[in-house]
Amino acid sequence: MNVVDCKIIELPKIVDPRGNLSIIEQLKQVPFEIKRVYWIYDVPGGMERGEHAYKENQEFIVALSGSFDVVLDDSINKLVYPLNRSYKGLYVAKGIWRKMTNFSTNSLALVLSSTDYDVNDYIMDYQDFKKWIAKQK
């Protein structure tokens, strides 16, 4: 996969004077069946999350609160996606190196995954990632 396969997806936004509401549905806004949901919070200043790739897992990342950047890398190209709106999410294709950085105070990242947790799906070393990508082509 390439970073160009990843994209920001605008979620439905229902505006109401009592407070707005947004919706995420599998196979509609999210282009996969959701198997796992997790969230990242209380990230200390200057710390980064991620720094890995998945062989099979796809993700959809939303900044429910605050802001952070998602850096995507396909071993050739890098793109930075700032996330700071709860009605926009980032689709991350499988086979993409990802890093989350620049977390604001009290930020909350919601992550929807296409697979159950499997330690064997992770590529944790960037050099191993580059070798794995080369074998996929």
mmCIF file of N, CA and C in Angstrom:
data_model
loop_
_atom_site.group_PDB
_atom_site.id
_atom_site.type_symbol
_atom_site.label_atom_id
_atom_site.label_comp_id
_atom_site.label_asym_id
_atom_site.label_seq_id
_atom_site.Cartn_x
_atom_site.Cartn_y
_atom_site.Cartn_z
ATOM 1 N N MET A 1 0.836 -1.180 0.000
ATOM 2 C CA MET A 1 0.000 0.000 0.000
ATOM 3 C C MET A 1 0.881 1.244 0.000
ATOM 4 N N ASN A 2 0.310 2.338 -0.386
ATOM 5 C CA ASN A 2 1.002 3.618 -0.418
ATOM 6 C C ASN A 2 0.272 4.609 0.484
ATOM 7 N N VAL A 3 0.985 5.642 0.907
ATOM 8 C CA VAL A 3 0.342 6.647 1.759
ATOM 9 C C VAL A 3 -0.818 7.316 1.039
ATOM 10 N N VAL A 4 -0.803 7.331 -0.290
ATOM 11 C CA VAL A 4 -1.915 7.934 -1.028
ATOM 12 C C VAL A 4 -3.203 7.125 -0.892
ATOM 13 N N ASP A 5 -3.096 5.866 -0.431
ATOM 14 C CA ASP A 5 -4.285 5.058 -0.171
ATOM 15 C C ASP A 5 -4.960 5.452 1.146
ATOM 16 N N CYS A 6 -4.277 6.231 1.952
ATOM 17 C CA CYS A 6 -4.807 6.703 3.230
ATOM 18 C C CYS A 6 -5.475 8.050 2.992
ATOM 19 N N LYS A 7 -6.512 8.343 3.765
ATOM 20 C CA LYS A 7 -7.214 9.600 3.515
ATOM 21 C C LYS A 7 -8.035 10.033 4.721
ATOM 22 N N ILE A 8 -8.293 11.336 4.754
ATOM 23 C CA ILE A 8 -9.205 11.895 5.748
ATOM 24 C C ILE A 8 -10.627 11.640 5.269
ATOM 25 N N ILE A 9 -11.455 11.154 6.167
ATOM 26 C CA ILE A 9 -12.860 10.901 5.860
ATOM 27 C C ILE A 9 -13.696 11.781 6.780
ATOM 28 N N GLU A 10 -14.539 12.597 6.175
ATOM 29 C CA GLU A 10 -15.429 13.461 6.951
ATOM 30 C C GLU A 10 -16.624 12.625 7.406
ATOM 31 N N LEU A 11 -16.908 12.688 8.692
ATOM 32 C CA LEU A 11 -18.011 11.931 9.279
ATOM 33 C C LEU A 11 -19.293 12.751 9.230
ATOM 34 N N PRO A 12 -20.450 12.072 9.200
ATOM 35 C CA PRO A 12 -21.702 12.826 9.265
ATOM 36 C C PRO A 12 -21.719 13.683 10.530
ATOM 37 N N LYS A 13 -22.197 14.895 10.374
ATOM 38 C CA LYS A 13 -22.258 15.826 11.501
ATOM 39 C C LYS A 13 -23.680 16.360 11.591
ATOM 40 N N ILE A 14 -24.352 16.017 12.662
ATOM 41 C CA ILE A 14 -25.713 16.490 12.897
ATOM 42 C C ILE A 14 -25.613 17.647 13.877
ATOM 43 N N VAL A 15 -25.887 18.845 13.371
ATOM 44 C CA VAL A 15 -25.770 20.061 14.176
ATOM 45 C C VAL A 15 -27.090 20.282 14.921
ATOM 46 N N ASP A 16 -26.969 20.532 16.209
ATOM 47 C CA ASP A 16 -28.139 20.730 17.064
ATOM 48 C C ASP A 16 -27.773 21.764 18.122
ATOM 49 N N PRO A 17 -28.660 22.671 18.466
ATOM 50 C CA PRO A 17 -28.340 23.673 19.492
ATOM 51 C C PRO A 17 -28.012 23.045 20.850
ATOM 52 N N ARG A 18 -28.424 21.809 21.071
ATOM 53 C CA ARG A 18 -28.143 21.115 22.340
ATOM 54 C C ARG A 18 -26.772 20.461 22.336
ATOM 55 N N GLY A 19 -26.118 20.443 21.173
ATOM 56 C CA GLY A 19 -24.818 19.789 21.020
ATOM 57 C C GLY A 19 -24.816 18.955 19.756
ATOM 58 N N ASN A 20 -23.691 18.910 19.095
ATOM 59 C CA ASN A 20 -23.591 18.197 17.820
ATOM 60 C C ASN A 20 -23.368 16.708 18.034
ATOM 61 N N LEU A 21 -23.657 15.937 16.987
ATOM 62 C CA LEU A 21 -23.517 14.485 17.039
ATOM 63 C C LEU A 21 -22.888 14.018 15.733
ATOM 64 N N SER A 22 -21.916 13.124 15.833
ATOM 65 C CA SER A 22 -21.323 12.512 14.644
ATOM 66 C C SER A 22 -21.420 11.001 14.762
ATOM 67 N N ILE A 23 -21.336 10.340 13.622
ATOM 68 C CA ILE A 23 -21.584 8.896 13.538
ATOM 69 C C ILE A 23 -20.436 8.217 12.804
ATOM 70 N N ILE A 24 -20.052 7.032 13.289
ATOM 71 C CA ILE A 24 -19.115 6.172 12.573
ATOM 72 C C ILE A 24 -19.773 4.802 12.455
ATOM 73 N N GLU A 25 -19.914 4.314 11.226
ATOM 74 C CA GLU A 25 -20.480 2.992 11.001
ATOM 75 C C GLU A 25 -19.507 2.178 10.145
ATOM 76 N N GLN A 26 -19.337 0.920 10.541
ATOM 77 C CA GLN A 26 -18.463 0.044 9.762
ATOM 78 C C GLN A 26 -19.037 -0.164 8.371
ATOM 79 N N LEU A 27 -18.150 -0.280 7.415
ATOM 80 C CA LEU A 27 -18.461 -0.491 6.009
ATOM 81 C C LEU A 27 -19.240 0.669 5.386
ATOM 82 N N LYS A 28 -19.369 1.769 6.113
ATOM 83 C CA LYS A 28 -19.954 2.993 5.549
ATOM 84 C C LYS A 28 -18.876 4.065 5.582
ATOM 85 N N GLN A 29 -18.762 4.803 6.690
ATOM 86 C CA GLN A 29 -17.694 5.789 6.780
ATOM 87 C C GLN A 29 -16.332 5.094 6.916
ATOM 88 N N VAL A 30 -16.300 3.999 7.637
ATOM 89 C CA VAL A 30 -15.079 3.211 7.818
ATOM 90 C C VAL A 30 -15.116 2.071 6.802
ATOM 91 N N PRO A 31 -14.104 1.947 5.946
ATOM 92 C CA PRO A 31 -14.167 0.967 4.856
ATOM 93 C C PRO A 31 -13.803 -0.463 5.256
ATOM 94 N N PHE A 32 -14.084 -0.838 6.499
ATOM 95 C CA PHE A 32 -13.810 -2.199 6.950
ATOM 96 C C PHE A 32 -14.745 -2.544 8.105
ATOM 97 N N GLU A 33 -14.798 -3.833 8.406
ATOM 98 C CA GLU A 33 -15.539 -4.313 9.566
ATOM 99 C C GLU A 33 -14.706 -4.039 10.817
ATOM 100 N N ILE A 34 -15.314 -3.473 11.840
ATOM 101 C CA ILE A 34 -14.587 -3.109 13.056
ATOM 102 C C ILE A 34 -14.490 -4.320 13.978
ATOM 103 N N LYS A 35 -13.261 -4.716 14.298
ATOM 104 C CA LYS A 35 -13.018 -5.865 15.175
ATOM 105 C C LYS A 35 -12.518 -5.443 16.554
ATOM 106 N N ARG A 36 -11.906 -4.243 16.635
ATOM 107 C CA ARG A 36 -11.300 -3.816 17.894
ATOM 108 C C ARG A 36 -11.362 -2.299 17.970
ATOM 109 N N VAL A 37 -11.560 -1.798 19.188
ATOM 110 C CA VAL A 37 -11.586 -0.359 19.449
ATOM 111 C C VAL A 37 -10.680 -0.088 20.639
ATOM 112 N N TYR A 38 -9.820 0.919 20.504
ATOM 113 C CA TYR A 38 -9.019 1.339 21.657
ATOM 114 C C TYR A 38 -8.825 2.839 21.588
ATOM 115 N N TRP A 39 -8.357 3.422 22.668
ATOM 116 C CA TRP A 39 -8.127 4.859 22.706
ATOM 117 C C TRP A 39 -6.828 5.151 23.409
ATOM 118 N N ILE A 40 -6.242 6.290 23.040
ATOM 119 C CA ILE A 40 -4.954 6.729 23.576
ATOM 120 C C ILE A 40 -5.184 8.073 24.248
ATOM 121 N N TYR A 41 -4.713 8.202 25.480
ATOM 122 C CA TYR A 41 -4.946 9.429 26.240
ATOM 123 C C TYR A 41 -3.828 9.631 27.260
ATOM 124 N N ASP A 42 -3.799 10.805 27.875
ATOM 125 C CA ASP A 42 -2.783 11.150 28.881
ATOM 126 C C ASP A 42 -1.360 10.966 28.343
ATOM 127 N N VAL A 43 -1.139 11.337 27.099
ATOM 128 C CA VAL A 43 0.194 11.227 26.510
ATOM 129 C C VAL A 43 1.029 12.399 27.031
ATOM 130 N N PRO A 44 2.134 12.115 27.717
ATOM 131 C CA PRO A 44 2.979 13.199 28.233
ATOM 132 C C PRO A 44 3.545 14.061 27.100
ATOM 133 N N GLY A 45 3.764 15.334 27.380
ATOM 134 C CA GLY A 45 4.314 16.256 26.394
ATOM 135 C C GLY A 45 5.579 15.713 25.755
ATOM 136 N N GLY A 46 5.663 15.820 24.430
ATOM 137 C CA GLY A 46 6.855 15.398 23.700
ATOM 138 C C GLY A 46 6.914 13.909 23.383
ATOM 139 N N MET A 47 5.997 13.121 23.931
ATOM 140 C CA MET A 47 6.018 11.673 23.670
ATOM 141 C C MET A 47 5.304 11.357 22.354
ATOM 142 N N GLU A 48 5.672 10.222 21.765
ATOM 143 C CA GLU A 48 5.062 9.759 20.521
ATOM 144 C C GLU A 48 4.466 8.373 20.735
ATOM 145 N N ARG A 49 3.473 8.053 19.947
ATOM 146 C CA ARG A 49 2.847 6.732 19.991
ATOM 147 C C ARG A 49 2.935 6.116 18.602
ATOM 148 N N GLY A 50 2.713 4.832 18.546
ATOM 149 C CA GLY A 50 2.767 4.134 17.271
ATOM 150 C C GLY A 50 4.179 3.688 16.963
ATOM 151 N N GLU A 51 4.736 4.218 15.902
ATOM 152 C CA GLU A 51 6.047 3.824 15.383
ATOM 153 C C GLU A 51 6.085 2.326 15.091
ATOM 154 N N HIS A 52 5.098 1.929 14.286
ATOM 155 C CA HIS A 52 5.018 0.552 13.822
ATOM 156 C C HIS A 52 4.129 0.506 12.575
ATOM 157 N N ALA A 53 4.079 -0.655 11.961
ATOM 158 C CA ALA A 53 3.190 -0.913 10.832
ATOM 159 C C ALA A 53 2.468 -2.220 11.104
ATOM 160 N N TYR A 54 1.380 -2.412 10.394
ATOM 161 C CA TYR A 54 0.648 -3.680 10.456
ATOM 162 C C TYR A 54 0.691 -4.330 9.082
ATOM 163 N N LYS A 55 0.835 -5.642 9.064
ATOM 164 C CA LYS A 55 0.817 -6.369 7.803
ATOM 165 C C LYS A 55 -0.609 -6.465 7.251
ATOM 166 N N GLU A 56 -1.594 -6.619 8.134
ATOM 167 C CA GLU A 56 -2.985 -6.810 7.706
ATOM 168 C C GLU A 56 -3.964 -5.790 8.264
ATOM 169 N N ASN A 57 -3.741 -5.322 9.469
ATOM 170 C CA ASN A 57 -4.698 -4.444 10.136
ATOM 171 C C ASN A 57 -4.818 -3.091 9.442
ATOM 172 N N GLN A 58 -6.055 -2.630 9.307
ATOM 173 C CA GLN A 58 -6.357 -1.279 8.847
ATOM 174 C C GLN A 58 -6.891 -0.514 10.054
ATOM 175 N N GLU A 59 -6.743 0.805 10.054
ATOM 176 C CA GLU A 59 -7.233 1.586 11.183
ATOM 177 C C GLU A 59 -7.969 2.833 10.715
ATOM 178 N N PHE A 60 -8.801 3.332 11.610
ATOM 179 C CA PHE A 60 -9.476 4.609 11.431
ATOM 180 C C PHE A 60 -9.262 5.373 12.727
ATOM 181 N N ILE A 61 -8.612 6.535 12.639
ATOM 182 C CA ILE A 61 -8.193 7.283 13.822
ATOM 183 C C ILE A 61 -8.937 8.614 13.871
ATOM 184 N N VAL A 62 -9.511 8.914 15.050
ATOM 185 C CA VAL A 62 -10.252 10.161 15.244
ATOM 186 C C VAL A 62 -9.724 10.855 16.489
ATOM 187 N N ALA A 63 -9.531 12.175 16.397
ATOM 188 C CA ALA A 63 -9.200 12.976 17.575
ATOM 189 C C ALA A 63 -10.524 13.381 18.214
ATOM 190 N N LEU A 64 -10.940 12.649 19.234
ATOM 191 C CA LEU A 64 -12.195 12.983 19.902
ATOM 192 C C LEU A 64 -12.068 14.265 20.707
ATOM 193 N N SER A 65 -10.864 14.522 21.201
ATOM 194 C CA SER A 65 -10.599 15.729 21.974
ATOM 195 C C SER A 65 -9.164 16.162 21.709
ATOM 196 N N GLY A 66 -8.930 17.458 21.699
ATOM 197 C CA GLY A 66 -7.582 17.960 21.492
ATOM 198 C C GLY A 66 -7.105 17.722 20.073
ATOM 199 N N SER A 67 -5.788 17.608 19.937
ATOM 200 C CA SER A 67 -5.211 17.451 18.601
ATOM 201 C C SER A 67 -3.916 16.650 18.672
ATOM 202 N N PHE A 68 -3.540 16.089 17.543
ATOM 203 C CA PHE A 68 -2.268 15.380 17.371
ATOM 204 C C PHE A 68 -2.050 15.199 15.882
ATOM 205 N N ASP A 69 -0.835 14.854 15.513
ATOM 206 C CA ASP A 69 -0.480 14.589 14.120
ATOM 207 C C ASP A 69 -0.264 13.099 13.942
ATOM 208 N N VAL A 70 -0.645 12.604 12.772
ATOM 209 C CA VAL A 70 -0.347 11.221 12.393
ATOM 210 C C VAL A 70 0.588 11.288 11.191
ATOM 211 N N VAL A 71 1.775 10.717 11.352
ATOM 212 C CA VAL A 71 2.765 10.686 10.279
ATOM 213 C C VAL A 71 2.696 9.295 9.640
ATOM 214 N N LEU A 72 2.409 9.267 8.348
ATOM 215 C CA LEU A 72 2.312 8.006 7.609
ATOM 216 C C LEU A 72 3.467 7.896 6.633
ATOM 217 N N ASP A 73 3.990 6.675 6.489
ATOM 218 C CA ASP A 73 5.209 6.445 5.715
ATOM 219 C C ASP A 73 5.069 5.097 5.009
ATOM 220 N N ASP A 74 5.233 5.090 3.688
ATOM 221 C CA ASP A 74 5.171 3.829 2.940
ATOM 222 C C ASP A 74 6.560 3.342 2.520
ATOM 223 N N SER A 75 7.599 3.898 3.117
ATOM 224 C CA SER A 75 9.031 3.643 2.894
ATOM 225 C C SER A 75 9.601 4.512 1.779
ATOM 226 N N ILE A 76 8.732 5.178 1.022
ATOM 227 C CA ILE A 76 9.183 6.105 -0.010
ATOM 228 C C ILE A 76 8.663 7.510 0.284
ATOM 229 N N ASN A 77 7.383 7.604 0.559
ATOM 230 C CA ASN A 77 6.729 8.888 0.813
ATOM 231 C C ASN A 77 6.249 8.985 2.246
ATOM 232 N N LYS A 78 6.270 10.214 2.775
ATOM 233 C CA LYS A 78 5.730 10.497 4.110
ATOM 234 C C LYS A 78 4.692 11.599 3.977
ATOM 235 N N LEU A 79 3.582 11.433 4.699
ATOM 236 C CA LEU A 79 2.551 12.462 4.777
ATOM 237 C C LEU A 79 2.210 12.683 6.238
ATOM 238 N N VAL A 80 1.946 13.922 6.595
ATOM 239 C CA VAL A 80 1.537 14.259 7.960
ATOM 240 C C VAL A 80 0.088 14.713 7.921
ATOM 241 N N TYR A 81 -0.736 14.087 8.745
ATOM 242 C CA TYR A 81 -2.139 14.441 8.857
ATOM 243 C C TYR A 81 -2.403 15.010 10.243
ATOM 244 N N PRO A 82 -2.694 16.310 10.340
ATOM 245 C CA PRO A 82 -3.092 16.848 11.639
ATOM 246 C C PRO A 82 -4.560 16.488 11.897
ATOM 247 N N LEU A 83 -4.827 15.922 13.053
ATOM 248 C CA LEU A 83 -6.205 15.598 13.433
ATOM 249 C C LEU A 83 -6.595 16.490 14.605
ATOM 250 N N ASN A 84 -7.687 17.213 14.453
ATOM 251 C CA ASN A 84 -8.123 18.130 15.500
ATOM 252 C C ASN A 84 -9.624 18.391 15.488
ATOM 253 N N ARG A 85 -10.372 17.590 14.774
ATOM 254 C CA ARG A 85 -11.821 17.708 14.713
ATOM 255 C C ARG A 85 -12.444 16.335 14.941
ATOM 256 N N SER A 86 -13.435 16.277 15.794
ATOM 257 C CA SER A 86 -14.044 14.981 16.122
ATOM 258 C C SER A 86 -14.973 14.475 15.025
ATOM 259 N N TYR A 87 -15.201 15.244 13.986
ATOM 260 C CA TYR A 87 -16.048 14.809 12.883
ATOM 261 C C TYR A 87 -15.235 14.470 11.626
ATOM 262 N N LYS A 88 -13.913 14.312 11.807
ATOM 263 C CA LYS A 88 -13.048 13.872 10.713
ATOM 264 C C LYS A 88 -12.126 12.781 11.242
ATOM 265 N N GLY A 89 -11.954 11.733 10.456
ATOM 266 C CA GLY A 89 -11.063 10.654 10.853
ATOM 267 C C GLY A 89 -10.093 10.325 9.737
ATOM 268 N N LEU A 90 -9.034 9.647 10.096
ATOM 269 C CA LEU A 90 -7.999 9.256 9.138
ATOM 270 C C LEU A 90 -8.046 7.754 8.925
ATOM 271 N N TYR A 91 -8.277 7.349 7.680
ATOM 272 C CA TYR A 91 -8.185 5.940 7.314
ATOM 273 C C TYR A 91 -6.717 5.625 7.033
ATOM 274 N N VAL A 92 -6.192 4.593 7.708
ATOM 275 C CA VAL A 92 -4.810 4.160 7.510
ATOM 276 C C VAL A 92 -4.841 2.734 6.960
ATOM 277 N N ALA A 93 -4.366 2.571 5.750
ATOM 278 C CA ALA A 93 -4.344 1.263 5.095
ATOM 279 C C ALA A 93 -3.313 0.344 5.754
ATOM 280 N N LYS A 94 -3.445 -0.943 5.497
ATOM 281 C CA LYS A 94 -2.439 -1.886 5.999
ATOM 282 C C LYS A 94 -1.111 -1.635 5.304
ATOM 283 N N GLY A 95 -0.026 -2.050 5.943
ATOM 284 C CA GLY A 95 1.291 -1.924 5.330
ATOM 285 C C GLY A 95 1.847 -0.519 5.321
ATOM 286 N N ILE A 96 1.356 0.329 6.217
ATOM 287 C CA ILE A 96 1.827 1.714 6.309
ATOM 288 C C ILE A 96 2.443 1.928 7.689
ATOM 289 N N TRP A 97 3.649 2.485 7.720
ATOM 290 C CA TRP A 97 4.286 2.835 8.984
ATOM 291 C C TRP A 97 3.583 4.063 9.538
ATOM 292 N N ARG A 98 3.238 4.045 10.821
ATOM 293 C CA ARG A 98 2.549 5.176 11.407
ATOM 294 C C ARG A 98 3.187 5.609 12.709
ATOM 295 N N LYS A 99 3.103 6.931 12.943
ATOM 296 C CA LYS A 99 3.590 7.502 14.192
ATOM 297 C C LYS A 99 2.633 8.623 14.561
ATOM 298 N N MET A 100 2.253 8.677 15.826
ATOM 299 C CA MET A 100 1.386 9.755 16.324
ATOM 300 C C MET A 100 2.235 10.655 17.201
ATOM 301 N N THR A 101 2.153 11.966 16.952
ATOM 302 C CA THR A 101 3.027 12.918 17.623
ATOM 303 C C THR A 101 2.289 14.239 17.873
ATOM 304 N N ASN A 102 2.945 15.149 18.589
ATOM 305 C CA ASN A 102 2.400 16.487 18.862
ATOM 306 C C ASN A 102 1.045 16.448 19.565
ATOM 307 N N PHE A 103 0.906 15.592 20.545
ATOM 308 C CA PHE A 103 -0.344 15.505 21.301
ATOM 309 C C PHE A 103 -0.549 16.764 22.125
ATOM 310 N N SER A 104 -1.724 17.356 22.026
ATOM 311 C CA SER A 104 -2.059 18.499 22.871
ATOM 312 C C SER A 104 -2.486 17.992 24.250
ATOM 313 N N THR A 105 -2.532 18.902 25.198
ATOM 314 C CA THR A 105 -2.995 18.553 26.545
ATOM 315 C C THR A 105 -4.425 18.028 26.459
ATOM 316 N N ASN A 106 -4.699 16.975 27.173
ATOM 317 C CA ASN A 106 -6.030 16.358 27.239
ATOM 318 C C ASN A 106 -6.545 15.828 25.903
ATOM 319 N N SER A 107 -5.640 15.479 25.007
ATOM 320 C CA SER A 107 -6.090 14.903 23.736
ATOM 321 C C SER A 107 -6.560 13.466 23.968
ATOM 322 N N LEU A 108 -7.489 13.053 23.117
ATOM 323 C CA LEU A 108 -8.053 11.705 23.182
ATOM 324 C C LEU A 108 -8.161 11.168 21.766
ATOM 325 N N ALA A 109 -7.414 10.114 21.475
ATOM 326 C CA ALA A 109 -7.416 9.490 20.151
ATOM 327 C C ALA A 109 -8.225 8.197 20.211
ATOM 328 N N LEU A 110 -9.226 8.106 19.366
ATOM 329 C CA LEU A 110 -10.021 6.886 19.221
ATOM 330 C C LEU A 110 -9.502 6.144 18.002
ATOM 331 N N VAL A 111 -9.237 4.836 18.155
ATOM 332 C CA VAL A 111 -8.715 4.042 17.046
ATOM 333 C C VAL A 111 -9.611 2.825 16.839
ATOM 334 N N LEU A 112 -10.131 2.687 15.622
ATOM 335 C CA LEU A 112 -10.941 1.537 15.226
ATOM 336 C C LEU A 112 -10.076 0.655 14.341
ATOM 337 N N SER A 113 -10.069 -0.643 14.612
ATOM 338 C CA SER A 113 -9.177 -1.578 13.906
ATOM 339 C C SER A 113 -9.969 -2.659 13.186
ATOM 340 N N SER A 114 -9.415 -3.130 12.080
ATOM 341 C CA SER A 114 -10.071 -4.156 11.268
ATOM 342 C C SER A 114 -9.780 -5.578 11.736
ATOM 343 N N THR A 115 -8.812 -5.745 12.643
ATOM 344 C CA THR A 115 -8.464 -7.089 13.109
ATOM 345 C C THR A 115 -8.431 -7.129 14.633
ATOM 346 N N ASP A 116 -8.538 -8.321 15.163
ATOM 347 C CA ASP A 116 -8.298 -8.526 16.582
ATOM 348 C C ASP A 116 -6.806 -8.324 16.839
ATOM 349 N N TYR A 117 -6.449 -8.092 18.078
ATOM 350 C CA TYR A 117 -5.034 -7.917 18.423
ATOM 351 C C TYR A 117 -4.251 -9.179 18.067
ATOM 352 N N ASP A 118 -3.137 -9.001 17.372
ATOM 353 C CA ASP A 118 -2.246 -10.106 17.011
ATOM 354 C C ASP A 118 -0.822 -9.563 16.962
ATOM 355 N N VAL A 119 -0.018 -9.934 17.943
ATOM 356 C CA VAL A 119 1.355 -9.426 18.016
ATOM 357 C C VAL A 119 2.143 -9.739 16.745
ATOM 358 N N ASN A 120 1.791 -10.814 16.043
ATOM 359 C CA ASN A 120 2.506 -11.198 14.824
ATOM 360 C C ASN A 120 2.169 -10.310 13.626
ATOM 361 N N ASP A 121 1.139 -9.485 13.752
ATOM 362 C CA ASP A 121 0.767 -8.574 12.673
ATOM 363 C C ASP A 121 1.611 -7.296 12.697
ATOM 364 N N TYR A 122 2.274 -7.027 13.812
ATOM 365 C CA TYR A 122 3.057 -5.805 13.982
ATOM 366 C C TYR A 122 4.441 -5.924 13.346
ATOM 367 N N ILE A 123 4.906 -4.824 12.757
ATOM 368 C CA ILE A 123 6.304 -4.669 12.378
ATOM 369 C C ILE A 123 6.799 -3.488 13.213
ATOM 370 N N MET A 124 7.689 -3.761 14.159
ATOM 371 C CA MET A 124 8.088 -2.756 15.151
ATOM 372 C C MET A 124 9.403 -2.046 14.828
ATOM 373 N N ASP A 125 10.161 -2.571 13.884
ATOM 374 C CA ASP A 125 11.458 -1.985 13.535
ATOM 375 C C ASP A 125 11.364 -1.410 12.119
ATOM 376 N N TYR A 126 11.761 -0.149 11.966
ATOM 377 C CA TYR A 126 11.623 0.518 10.664
ATOM 378 C C TYR A 126 12.432 -0.176 9.574
ATOM 379 N N GLN A 127 13.627 -0.660 9.873
ATOM 380 C CA GLN A 127 14.429 -1.352 8.861
ATOM 381 C C GLN A 127 13.757 -2.657 8.437
ATOM 382 N N ASP A 128 13.153 -3.374 9.388
ATOM 383 C CA ASP A 128 12.384 -4.586 9.059
ATOM 384 C C ASP A 128 11.183 -4.230 8.182
ATOM 385 N N PHE A 129 10.562 -3.089 8.475
ATOM 386 C CA PHE A 129 9.432 -2.615 7.673
ATOM 387 C C PHE A 129 9.860 -2.394 6.223
ATOM 388 N N LYS A 130 10.976 -1.721 6.026
ATOM 389 C CA LYS A 130 11.458 -1.454 4.673
ATOM 390 C C LYS A 130 11.746 -2.759 3.922
ATOM 391 N N LYS A 131 12.311 -3.754 4.612
ATOM 392 C CA LYS A 131 12.573 -5.054 3.983
ATOM 393 C C LYS A 131 11.276 -5.744 3.636
ATOM 394 N N TRP A 132 10.304 -5.682 4.554
ATOM 395 C CA TRP A 132 8.990 -6.312 4.321
ATOM 396 C C TRP A 132 8.304 -5.665 3.118
ATOM 397 N N ILE A 133 8.343 -4.339 3.042
ATOM 398 C CA ILE A 133 7.735 -3.621 1.915
ATOM 399 C C ILE A 133 8.384 -4.042 0.596
ATOM 400 N N ALA A 134 9.698 -4.143 0.588
ATOM 401 C CA ALA A 134 10.419 -4.528 -0.635
ATOM 402 C C ALA A 134 9.972 -5.917 -1.120
ATOM 403 N N LYS A 135 9.701 -6.825 -0.179
ATOM 404 C CA LYS A 135 9.254 -8.173 -0.551
ATOM 405 C C LYS A 135 7.817 -8.176 -1.086
ATOM 406 N N GLN A 136 7.018 -7.163 -0.722
ATOM 407 C CA GLN A 136 5.623 -7.105 -1.164
ATOM 408 C C GLN A 136 5.496 -6.648 -2.614
ATOM 409 N N LYS A 137 6.542 -6.038 -3.142
ATOM 410 C CA LYS A 137 6.454 -5.469 -4.509
ATOM 411 C C LYS A 137 6.856 -6.449 -5.562
#
